[in-house]
């Protein structure tokens, strides 16, 4: 498979907003390029707008959405990808 899948990227709440998430994501994208992957894939929780903004700012696009059946609640995942080649 030519995909580089980021299963989890988490920054401690008291360290957010300091650029650590951006730097970690940059390093992971570079690793995927070094490994000659075709794309980077990750899932962004509907409730995590900060992560969604970060991923979007790096060029990730939504290719699928998965909603969970909890009436009246915003639950689910955005499947996102960054095409490298």
Short mmCIF file of C-alpha atoms in Angstrom, two decimals:
data_model
loop_
_atom_site.label_atom_id
_atom_site.label_comp_id
_atom_site.label_asym_id
_atom_site.label_seq_id
_atom_site.Cartn_x
_atom_site.Cartn_y
_atom_site.Cartn_z
CA UNK A 1 0.00 0.00 0.00
CA UNK A 2 1.23 3.47 -0.86
CA UNK A 3 -0.62 5.23 1.97
CA UNK A 4 0.94 6.70 5.09
CA UNK A 5 -1.74 6.53 7.79
CA UNK A 6 -1.56 8.78 10.84
CA UNK A 7 -3.61 6.91 13.42
CA UNK A 8 -3.32 9.55 16.14
CA UNK A 9 -1.76 12.97 16.61
CA UNK A 10 -2.39 14.44 20.05
CA UNK A 11 -0.96 17.44 21.86
CA UNK A 12 -1.48 17.96 25.61
CA UNK A 13 -4.16 20.58 26.18
CA UNK A 14 -1.79 22.89 28.07
CA UNK A 15 0.68 22.83 25.14
CA UNK A 16 -1.75 23.57 22.31
CA UNK A 17 -1.32 26.74 20.30
CA UNK A 18 2.47 26.63 20.51
CA UNK A 19 3.11 25.09 17.09
CA UNK A 20 3.85 21.57 18.31
CA UNK A 21 1.00 20.04 16.30
CA UNK A 22 2.12 21.86 13.16
CA UNK A 23 5.71 20.71 13.62
CA UNK A 24 4.69 17.11 14.32
CA UNK A 25 2.47 17.06 11.23
CA UNK A 26 5.25 18.59 9.10
CA UNK A 27 7.64 15.87 10.29
CA UNK A 28 5.12 13.11 9.52
CA UNK A 29 4.43 14.50 6.04
CA UNK A 30 8.18 14.62 5.36
CA UNK A 31 8.56 11.02 6.56
CA UNK A 32 5.78 9.95 4.18
CA UNK A 33 7.60 11.70 1.32
CA UNK A 34 10.90 10.06 2.30
CA UNK A 35 9.15 6.67 2.24
CA UNK A 36 7.82 7.50 -1.26
CA UNK A 37 4.17 7.24 -0.19
CA UNK A 38 1.42 8.34 -2.56
CA UNK A 39 -0.70 10.04 0.10
CA UNK A 40 -1.06 10.76 3.81
CA UNK A 41 -4.38 9.69 5.35
CA UNK A 42 -5.89 10.55 8.74
CA UNK A 43 -9.22 10.88 10.53
CA UNK A 44 -10.40 14.12 12.13
CA UNK A 45 -13.14 14.00 14.76
CA UNK A 46 -16.15 16.21 13.93
CA UNK A 47 -15.79 17.85 17.34
CA UNK A 48 -12.13 18.81 16.92
CA UNK A 49 -12.25 21.99 14.87
CA UNK A 50 -8.66 22.93 15.75
CA UNK A 51 -7.29 19.72 14.27
CA UNK A 52 -9.49 20.12 11.19
CA UNK A 53 -8.14 23.66 10.64
CA UNK A 54 -4.55 22.42 11.01
CA UNK A 55 -5.01 19.56 8.56
CA UNK A 56 -6.81 21.79 6.07
CA UNK A 57 -4.04 24.41 6.29
CA UNK A 58 -1.55 21.72 5.24
CA UNK A 59 -3.61 20.80 2.18
CA UNK A 60 -5.57 17.83 3.50
CA UNK A 61 -8.98 17.35 1.85
CA UNK A 62 -12.01 15.41 3.03
CA UNK A 63 -12.63 12.27 0.98
CA UNK A 64 -15.26 10.63 3.20
CA UNK A 65 -17.33 11.25 6.33
CA UNK A 66 -18.47 8.72 8.90
CA UNK A 67 -21.27 9.70 11.26
CA UNK A 68 -22.12 7.77 14.39
CA UNK A 69 -25.78 7.25 15.29
CA UNK A 70 -26.18 9.47 18.34
CA UNK A 71 -29.31 11.61 17.86
CA UNK A 72 -28.77 15.30 18.48
CA UNK A 73 -25.01 14.92 18.90
CA UNK A 74 -22.20 15.92 16.57
CA UNK A 75 -20.33 12.61 16.38
CA UNK A 76 -18.24 11.14 13.64
CA UNK A 77 -15.04 11.42 11.65
CA UNK A 78 -13.83 13.22 8.58
CA UNK A 79 -11.53 10.97 6.57
CA UNK A 80 -8.89 13.28 5.11
CA UNK A 81 -6.04 12.84 2.66
CA UNK A 82 -3.04 14.75 1.41
CA UNK A 83 -2.01 13.63 -2.06
CA UNK A 84 1.78 13.63 -2.37
CA UNK A 85 2.11 12.39 -5.95
#
